[in-house]
Amino acid sequence: MPRSSKDDIMILNRKTWIYILTLAIVLVIFVFFFVFNRPEPYIVKDEIILGTYVRVVVGSDKNPNAIMDSMIREMKRIEKKFSSTIADSIISKINQNGKNITEIDQETRFVIERSLAIADITNGAFDPAMGRIIKLWGFDRISEPDFTPFVPSDGQILQALSHCGYKNIEISKEGIYLKNDVQLDLGAIAKGYAIDRAVQVAKEMDSSCTGYVDAGGDIGIIGPKFGGAKWVVAVKNPRGESSTDFVRYVQIDQGAIVTSGDYERYFEAGGRRYHHIFDPATGKPAEGTISSTIIAQTAMDADALSTAAFVLGPRYSVQIMPSLGGQGFFMDTAEKEYLTDGWSYFDIDEK
Ligand code: AMP
Ligand code: MG
């Protein structure tokens, strides 16, 4: 039977309605997606911890402010515990007790044992018992307002150096003691450990937390940007005119990247630069490197290895660092660049 034009109007109306309804549903889904599934904006906080600017960047849909505060609190706790210039830190206590045994907790044991392991694998280029040399040159007081540059004599250096060396650290079930009057200084590893702990705290509070911790250019990644993208990290030009002059850009979404440079802490005397990274073989600022960057699984390892690589020099470090768990980028005094084979995986320019 032929349909009336009235039926046609009804069918047309029904079709129009279905169309409008579908459009409305799609619209609602879109609105829901953008309003409720939008990546959380990052919150940022800057503090001065461990003698440097620390920036914490957190993205979390749980409680980003609480996470950020806990991370900063944790880094301050570690600074207080492992600084050799804070009078009641465990490191000062061990140094004061010297050859008398000091009881230590599990965390202190972990940090010191890792320090000793890295000292071993780097043939002592990283040495956590260089306290006497660091104090002789005044680098424990360099940020104090009344600091006056002082270049010690060779005799003074040899005297201090004879009371240095990680082999004088004795650690056992009972605790730790120091032979030969050596002094601990964890300045080349404690910042890395603090970064690792901050990252761990964030992940424990929210396993899908993202963001990073930047402690004076040393960076630990909490998680990829907006849950998927890699963070772009720039390596400073050690001879750059400004703080935004960079030599290298890398992309990372986990682990850590740490730089040791002769521009970070130094003084000038008699037209020469004396920086804070010492060659344990000479007791003088290490020569041959101006910048050493390591990418590793943990900031603690990256920190200790970047210091070791600085001492060992680019030519040797570029060969051995991958076998120690770090990919590296180094610059010698002629500003020549050296990259380990695995560095290109991270480097934006090399791709
Ligand atoms: P970083 O900036 O991580 O390379 O660490 C440098 C700091 O570590 C210095 O300020 C010293 O406190 C300490 N340090 C200097 N030379 C060495 C070394 N060869 N091994 C271990 N720690 C060192
Ligand atoms: Mg270091």
GROMACS .gro file of C-alpha atoms and ligand atoms in nm:
model
  375
    1MET     CA    1   0.000   0.000   0.000
    2PRO     CA    2   0.144   0.340  -0.089
    3ARG     CA    3   0.252   0.545   0.217
    4SER     CA    4   0.082   0.875   0.284
    5SER     CA    5   0.285   1.196   0.292
    6LYS     CA    6   0.194   1.215   0.666
    7ASP     CA    7   0.391   0.887   0.726
    8ASP     CA    8   0.684   1.037   0.536
    9ILE     CA    9   0.685   1.340   0.760
   10MET     CA   10   0.680   1.111   1.069
   11ILE     CA   11   0.969   0.896   0.933
   12LEU     CA   12   1.159   1.210   0.845
   13ASN     CA   13   1.095   1.345   1.192
   14ARG     CA   14   1.206   1.017   1.354
   15LYS     CA   15   1.527   1.019   1.146
   16THR     CA   16   1.590   1.378   1.239
   17TRP     CA   17   1.536   1.294   1.604
   18ILE     CA   18   1.772   0.996   1.593
   19TYR     CA   19   2.028   1.221   1.423
   20ILE     CA   20   1.989   1.494   1.685
   21LEU     CA   21   2.004   1.240   1.968
   22THR     CA   22   2.320   1.079   1.833
   23LEU     CA   23   2.478   1.421   1.793
   24ALA     CA   24   2.383   1.510   2.151
   25ILE     CA   25   2.531   1.184   2.287
   26VAL     CA   26   2.857   1.241   2.097
   27LEU     CA   27   2.868   1.597   2.228
   28VAL     CA   28   2.814   1.482   2.588
   29ILE     CA   29   3.090   1.221   2.550
   30PHE     CA   30   3.325   1.490   2.416
   31VAL     CA   31   3.244   1.727   2.698
   32PHE     CA   32   3.298   1.448   2.954
   33PHE     CA   33   3.625   1.350   2.790
   34PHE     CA   34   3.766   1.701   2.795
   35VAL     CA   35   3.638   1.804   3.135
   36PHE     CA   36   3.705   1.483   3.328
   37ASN     CA   37   3.977   1.311   3.130
   38ARG     CA   38   4.191   1.616   3.063
   39PRO     CA   39   4.553   1.565   3.168
   40GLU     CA   40   4.612   1.724   3.506
   41PRO     CA   41   4.801   2.051   3.483
   42TYR     CA   42   5.140   2.040   3.650
   43ILE     CA   43   5.207   2.220   3.973
   44VAL     CA   44   5.550   2.362   4.033
   45LYS     CA   45   5.739   2.460   4.347
   46ASP     CA   46   6.089   2.602   4.390
   47GLU     CA   47   6.299   2.569   4.705
   48ILE     CA   48   6.663   2.590   4.804
   49ILE     CA   49   6.779   2.252   4.930
   50LEU     CA   50   7.127   2.095   4.938
   51GLY     CA   51   7.276   2.434   4.854
   52THR     CA   52   7.099   2.457   4.521
   53TYR     CA   53   6.773   2.557   4.354
   54VAL     CA   54   6.532   2.267   4.355
   55ARG     CA   55   6.226   2.263   4.130
   56VAL     CA   56   5.958   2.000   4.186
   57VAL     CA   57   5.703   1.949   3.907
   58VAL     CA   58   5.411   1.720   3.985
   59GLY     CA   59   5.115   1.599   3.782
   60SER     CA   60   4.867   1.390   3.976
   61ASP     CA   61   4.489   1.363   3.997
   62LYS     CA   62   4.514   1.250   4.360
   63ASN     CA   63   4.668   1.523   4.573
   64PRO     CA   64   4.953   1.697   4.389
   65ASN     CA   65   5.011   1.957   4.662
   66ALA     CA   66   5.050   1.693   4.932
   67ILE     CA   67   5.281   1.491   4.706
   68MET     CA   68   5.495   1.795   4.633
   69ASP     CA   69   5.522   1.891   5.001
   70SER     CA   70   5.619   1.535   5.095
   71MET     CA   71   5.888   1.530   4.826
   72ILE     CA   72   6.039   1.857   4.948
   73ARG     CA   73   6.024   1.741   5.310
   74GLU     CA   74   6.200   1.419   5.212
   75MET     CA   75   6.481   1.604   5.035
   76LYS     CA   76   6.532   1.830   5.335
   77ARG     CA   77   6.543   1.524   5.561
   78ILE     CA   78   6.819   1.374   5.347
   79GLU     CA   79   7.016   1.699   5.339
   80LYS     CA   80   7.007   1.713   5.721
   81LYS     CA   81   7.110   1.351   5.750
   82PHE     CA   82   7.393   1.330   5.496
   83SER     CA   83   7.547   1.677   5.486
   84SER     CA   84   7.900   1.691   5.629
   85THR     CA   85   7.858   2.061   5.712
   86ILE     CA   86   7.551   2.016   5.935
   87ALA     CA   87   7.680   1.954   6.288
   88ASP     CA   88   7.431   1.686   6.399
   89SER     CA   89   7.411   1.490   6.071
   90ILE     CA   90   7.504   1.123   6.076
   91ILE     CA   91   7.805   1.205   5.854
   92SER     CA   92   7.934   1.464   6.106
   93LYS     CA   93   7.879   1.208   6.381
   94ILE     CA   94   8.079   0.942   6.196
   95ASN     CA   95   8.354   1.199   6.126
   96GLN     CA   96   8.365   1.305   6.493
   97ASN     CA   97   8.376   0.945   6.616
   98GLY     CA   98   8.660   0.864   6.375
   99LYS     CA   99   8.813   0.533   6.472
  100ASN     CA  100   8.541   0.470   6.730
  101ILE     CA  101   8.250   0.278   6.590
  102THR     CA  102   7.927   0.463   6.502
  103GLU     CA  103   7.601   0.272   6.480
  104ILE     CA  104   7.415   0.340   6.157
  105ASP     CA  105   7.063   0.275   6.034
  106GLN     CA  106   6.977   0.081   5.718
  107GLU     CA  107   6.944   0.390   5.501
  108THR     CA  108   7.290   0.524   5.598
  109ARG     CA  109   7.434   0.178   5.539
  110PHE     CA  110   7.271   0.167   5.194
  111VAL     CA  111   7.411   0.506   5.089
  112ILE     CA  112   7.763   0.437   5.221
  113GLU     CA  113   7.775   0.084   5.077
  114ARG     CA  114   7.668   0.213   4.735
  115SER     CA  115   7.935   0.484   4.763
  116LEU     CA  116   8.199   0.221   4.837
  117ALA     CA  117   8.080   0.004   4.547
  118ILE     CA  118   8.106   0.298   4.305
  119ALA     CA  119   8.447   0.390   4.447
  120ASP     CA  120   8.554   0.032   4.373
  121ILE     CA  121   8.423   0.016   4.016
  122THR     CA  122   8.568   0.358   3.928
  123ASN     CA  123   8.906   0.269   4.074
  124GLY     CA  124   8.868   0.536   4.339
  125ALA     CA  125   8.795   0.825   4.098
  126PHE     CA  126   8.477   0.869   4.300
  127ASP     CA  127   8.595   0.865   4.660
  128PRO     CA  128   8.358   0.934   4.952
  129ALA     CA  129   8.652   0.978   5.195
  130MET     CA  130   8.801   1.298   5.049
  131GLY     CA  131   8.677   1.519   5.335
  132ARG     CA  132   9.025   1.642   5.438
  133ILE     CA  133   9.109   1.765   5.085
  134ILE     CA  134   8.769   1.931   5.037
  135LYS     CA  135   8.808   2.113   5.370
  136LEU     CA  136   9.169   2.211   5.299
  137TRP     CA  137   9.064   2.388   4.977
  138GLY     CA  138   8.769   2.546   5.158
  139PHE     CA  139   8.488   2.402   4.945
  140ASP     CA  140   8.289   2.320   5.257
  141ARG     CA  141   8.270   2.698   5.324
  142ILE     CA  142   8.259   2.838   4.970
  143SER     CA  143   7.900   2.963   4.994
  144GLU     CA  144   7.968   3.148   5.319
  145PRO     CA  145   7.985   3.529   5.288
  146ASP     CA  146   8.332   3.556   5.449
  147PHE     CA  147   8.490   3.288   5.226
  148THR     CA  148   8.834   3.389   5.101
  149PRO     CA  149   8.995   3.187   4.822
  150PHE     CA  150   9.300   2.994   4.932
  151VAL     CA  151   9.535   2.779   4.723
  152PRO     CA  152   9.713   2.534   4.953
  153SER     CA  153  10.081   2.448   4.914
  154ASP     CA  154  10.188   2.110   4.772
  155GLY     CA  155  10.302   2.013   5.121
  156GLN     CA  156   9.961   2.089   5.269
  157ILE     CA  157   9.792   1.897   4.988
  158LEU     CA  158  10.012   1.589   5.039
  159GLN     CA  159   9.953   1.603   5.413
  160ALA     CA  160   9.570   1.615   5.369
  161LEU     CA  161   9.581   1.354   5.093
  162SER     CA  162   9.759   1.110   5.323
  163HIS     CA  163   9.439   1.118   5.532
  164CYS     CA  164   9.202   1.045   5.244
  165GLY     CA  165   9.084   0.730   5.071
  166TYR     CA  166   8.774   0.510   5.079
  167LYS     CA  167   8.977   0.201   5.175
  168ASN     CA  168   8.995   0.355   5.523
  169ILE     CA  169   8.619   0.318   5.568
  170GLU     CA  170   8.537   0.008   5.770
  171ILE     CA  171   8.176  -0.098   5.769
  172SER     CA  172   8.043  -0.404   5.952
  173LYS     CA  173   7.730  -0.538   6.121
  174GLU     CA  174   7.807  -0.326   6.428
  175GLY     CA  175   7.842   0.001   6.239
  176ILE     CA  176   8.110   0.208   6.075
  177TYR     CA  177   8.446   0.355   6.169
  178LEU     CA  178   8.718   0.553   5.994
  179LYS     CA  179   9.084   0.459   5.992
  180ASN     CA  180   9.380   0.689   5.935
  181ASP     CA  181   9.186   0.997   6.039
  182VAL     CA  182   8.992   1.019   5.708
  183GLN     CA  183   8.669   1.220   5.684
  184LEU     CA  184   8.356   1.132   5.489
  185ASP     CA  185   8.206   1.370   5.233
  186LEU     CA  186   7.905   1.248   5.036
  187GLY     CA  187   7.871   1.573   4.839
  188ALA     CA  188   7.903   1.387   4.509
  189ILE     CA  189   7.625   1.134   4.574
  190ALA     CA  190   7.383   1.267   4.840
  191LYS     CA  191   7.200   1.501   4.602
  192GLY     CA  192   7.135   1.210   4.368
  193TYR     CA  193   7.002   1.001   4.654
  194ALA     CA  194   6.776   1.289   4.763
  195ILE     CA  195   6.636   1.311   4.407
  196ASP     CA  196   6.572   0.935   4.401
  197ARG     CA  197   6.391   0.950   4.733
  198ALA     CA  198   6.172   1.240   4.619
  199VAL     CA  199   6.078   1.043   4.306
  200GLN     CA  200   6.001   0.734   4.516
  201VAL     CA  201   5.783   0.931   4.757
  202ALA     CA  202   5.580   1.068   4.464
  203LYS     CA  203   5.533   0.722   4.315
  204GLU     CA  204   5.435   0.573   4.651
  205MET     CA  205   5.168   0.840   4.703
  206ASP     CA  206   5.030   0.804   4.349
  207SER     CA  207   5.160   0.527   4.125
  208SER     CA  208   5.042   0.717   3.815
  209CYS     CA  209   5.204   1.044   3.925
  210THR     CA  210   5.414   1.217   3.658
  211GLY     CA  211   5.662   1.503   3.662
  212TYR     CA  212   6.022   1.546   3.767
  213VAL     CA  213   6.262   1.683   4.028
  214ASP     CA  214   6.531   1.926   3.917
  215ALA     CA  215   6.805   1.994   4.171
  216GLY     CA  216   7.037   2.249   4.010
  217GLY     CA  217   7.014   2.080   3.670
  218ASP     CA  218   7.033   1.724   3.808
  219ILE     CA  219   6.704   1.562   3.719
  220GLY     CA  220   6.507   1.258   3.831
  221ILE     CA  221   6.196   1.166   3.633
  222ILE     CA  222   5.878   1.068   3.819
  223GLY     CA  223   5.689   0.972   3.504
  224PRO     CA  224   5.640   1.071   3.140
  225LYS     CA  225   5.484   1.406   3.053
  226PHE     CA  226   5.103   1.382   3.052
  227GLY     CA  227   5.142   1.007   3.101
  228GLY     CA  228   5.303   0.941   2.762
  229ALA     CA  229   5.550   1.192   2.624
  230LYS     CA  230   5.918   1.218   2.708
  231TRP     CA  231   6.059   1.518   2.890
  232VAL     CA  232   6.314   1.726   2.708
  233VAL     CA  233   6.618   1.798   2.923
  234ALA     CA  234   6.890   2.042   2.824
  235VAL     CA  235   7.258   2.014   2.917
  236LYS     CA  236   7.418   2.348   3.006
  237ASN     CA  237   7.698   2.491   2.802
  238PRO     CA  238   7.981   2.494   3.060
  239ARG     CA  239   8.122   2.809   2.898
  240GLY     CA  240   7.786   2.964   2.814
  241GLU     CA  241   7.719   3.333   2.866
  242SER     CA  242   7.375   3.277   3.017
  243SER     CA  243   7.196   3.010   3.217
  244THR     CA  244   6.985   2.929   2.910
  245ASP     CA  245   7.281   2.852   2.687
  246PHE     CA  246   7.270   2.477   2.619
  247VAL     CA  247   7.491   2.233   2.429
  248ARG     CA  248   7.271   1.927   2.415
  249TYR     CA  249   6.906   1.825   2.437
  250VAL     CA  250   6.790   1.479   2.538
  251GLN     CA  251   6.453   1.311   2.578
  252ILE     CA  252   6.390   1.087   2.880
  253ASP     CA  253   6.078   0.946   3.042
  254GLN     CA  254   6.238   0.756   3.331
  255GLY     CA  255   6.562   0.740   3.530
  256ALA     CA  256   6.788   1.037   3.585
  257ILE     CA  257   7.037   1.274   3.428
  258VAL     CA  258   7.311   1.439   3.632
  259THR     CA  259   7.592   1.680   3.541
  260SER     CA  260   7.919   1.760   3.716
  261GLY     CA  261   8.087   2.075   3.591
  262ASP     CA  262   8.384   2.295   3.672
  263TYR     CA  263   8.151   2.597   3.647
  264GLU     CA  264   7.923   2.483   3.930
  265ARG     CA  265   8.143   2.570   4.226
  266TYR     CA  266   8.480   2.737   4.188
  267PHE     CA  267   8.698   3.028   4.282
  268GLU     CA  268   8.962   3.214   4.088
  269ALA     CA  269   9.310   3.297   4.215
  270GLY     CA  270   9.614   3.414   4.021
  271GLY     CA  271   9.413   3.402   3.696
  272ARG     CA  272   9.330   3.032   3.741
  273ARG     CA  273   9.004   2.854   3.807
  274TYR     CA  274   8.999   2.613   4.103
  275HIS     CA  275   8.685   2.401   4.103
  276HIS     CA  276   8.527   2.157   4.348
  277ILE     CA  277   8.587   1.815   4.188
  278PHE     CA  278   8.911   1.665   4.311
  279ASP     CA  279   9.134   1.405   4.159
  280PRO     CA  280   9.197   1.163   4.447
  281ALA     CA  281   9.536   1.084   4.292
  282THR     CA  282   9.665   1.442   4.326
  283GLY     CA  283   9.441   1.618   4.581
  284LYS     CA  284   9.397   1.901   4.328
  285PRO     CA  285   9.099   1.997   4.109
  286ALA     CA  286   9.072   1.731   3.837
  287GLU     CA  287   9.210   1.841   3.501
  288GLY     CA  288   9.102   1.759   3.148
  289THR     CA  289   8.722   1.785   3.184
  290ILE     CA  290   8.490   2.084   3.204
  291SER     CA  291   8.157   1.903   3.199
  292SER     CA  292   8.043   1.546   3.255
  293THR     CA  293   7.681   1.428   3.222
  294ILE     CA  294   7.549   1.081   3.297
  295ILE     CA  295   7.208   0.928   3.226
  296ALA     CA  296   7.140   0.627   3.452
  297GLN     CA  297   6.854   0.436   3.611
  298THR     CA  298   6.896   0.618   3.943
  299ALA     CA  299   7.003   0.975   4.020
  300MET     CA  300   7.231   0.837   4.291
  301ASP     CA  301   7.435   0.633   4.043
  302ALA     CA  302   7.424   0.911   3.782
  303ASP     CA  303   7.554   1.156   4.046
  304ALA     CA  304   7.846   0.942   4.162
  305LEU     CA  305   7.933   0.831   3.808
  306SER     CA  306   7.928   1.185   3.667
  307THR     CA  307   8.179   1.290   3.935
  308ALA     CA  308   8.393   0.981   3.863
  309ALA     CA  309   8.379   1.045   3.487
  310PHE     CA  310   8.485   1.405   3.543
  311VAL     CA  311   8.795   1.279   3.726
  312LEU     CA  312   8.869   0.998   3.479
  313GLY     CA  313   8.848   1.230   3.177
  314PRO     CA  314   8.637   1.211   2.857
  315ARG     CA  315   8.855   0.971   2.658
  316TYR     CA  316   8.845   0.698   2.920
  317SER     CA  317   8.492   0.769   3.050
  318VAL     CA  318   8.337   0.741   2.706
  319GLN     CA  319   8.469   0.384   2.692
  320ILE     CA  320   8.390   0.258   3.041
  321MET     CA  321   8.075   0.440   3.160
  322PRO     CA  322   7.825   0.221   2.967
  323SER     CA  323   7.962  -0.090   3.137
  324LEU     CA  324   7.906   0.082   3.475
  325GLY     CA  325   7.542   0.158   3.391
  326GLY     CA  326   7.567   0.513   3.258
  327GLN     CA  327   7.543   0.673   2.917
  328GLY     CA  328   7.747   0.989   2.907
  329PHE     CA  329   7.825   1.318   2.739
  330PHE     CA  330   8.158   1.479   2.824
  331MET     CA  331   8.351   1.792   2.727
  332ASP     CA  332   8.725   1.833   2.755
  333THR     CA  333   8.913   2.158   2.818
  334ALA     CA  334   8.921   2.230   2.442
  335GLU     CA  335   8.538   2.204   2.452
  336LYS     CA  336   8.550   1.891   2.237
  337GLU     CA  337   8.240   1.674   2.287
  338TYR     CA  338   8.247   1.302   2.360
  339LEU     CA  339   7.935   1.080   2.354
  340THR     CA  340   7.900   0.718   2.462
  341ASP     CA  341   7.746   0.487   2.200
  342GLY     CA  342   7.413   0.462   2.384
  343TRP     CA  343   7.378   0.838   2.427
  344SER     CA  344   7.227   0.875   2.078
  345TYR     CA  345   6.916   0.688   2.201
  346PHE     CA  346   6.834   0.992   2.418
  347ASP     CA  347   6.986   1.274   2.214
  348ILE     CA  348   6.747   1.482   2.006
  349ASP     CA  349   7.016   1.615   1.768
  350GLU     CA  350   7.165   1.273   1.701
  351LYS     CA  351   6.840   1.115   1.576
  352AMP     P1  352   7.941   1.668   4.205
  352AMP     O1  353   7.897   1.809   4.186
  352AMP     O2  354   7.831   1.570   4.216
  352AMP     O3  355   8.042   1.626   4.103
  352AMP     O4  356   8.012   1.658   4.347
  352AMP     C1  357   8.116   1.740   4.385
  352AMP     C2  358   8.127   1.740   4.534
  352AMP     O5  359   8.167   1.610   4.578
  352AMP     C3  360   8.234   1.836   4.585
  352AMP     O6  361   8.178   1.959   4.623
  352AMP     C4  362   8.292   1.760   4.703
  352AMP     O7  363   8.213   1.780   4.819
  352AMP     C5  364   8.281   1.615   4.663
  352AMP     N1  365   8.393   1.562   4.583
  352AMP     C6  366   8.490   1.629   4.517
  352AMP     N2  367   8.572   1.545   4.451
  352AMP     C7  368   8.524   1.420   4.474
  352AMP     C8  369   8.563   1.289   4.432
  352AMP     N3  370   8.668   1.268   4.351
  352AMP     N4  371   8.488   1.185   4.475
  352AMP     C9  372   8.383   1.202   4.556
  352AMP     N5  373   8.342   1.322   4.599
  352AMP    C10  374   8.410   1.430   4.558
  353MG      MG  375   7.814   1.376   4.158
   0.00000   0.00000   0.00000
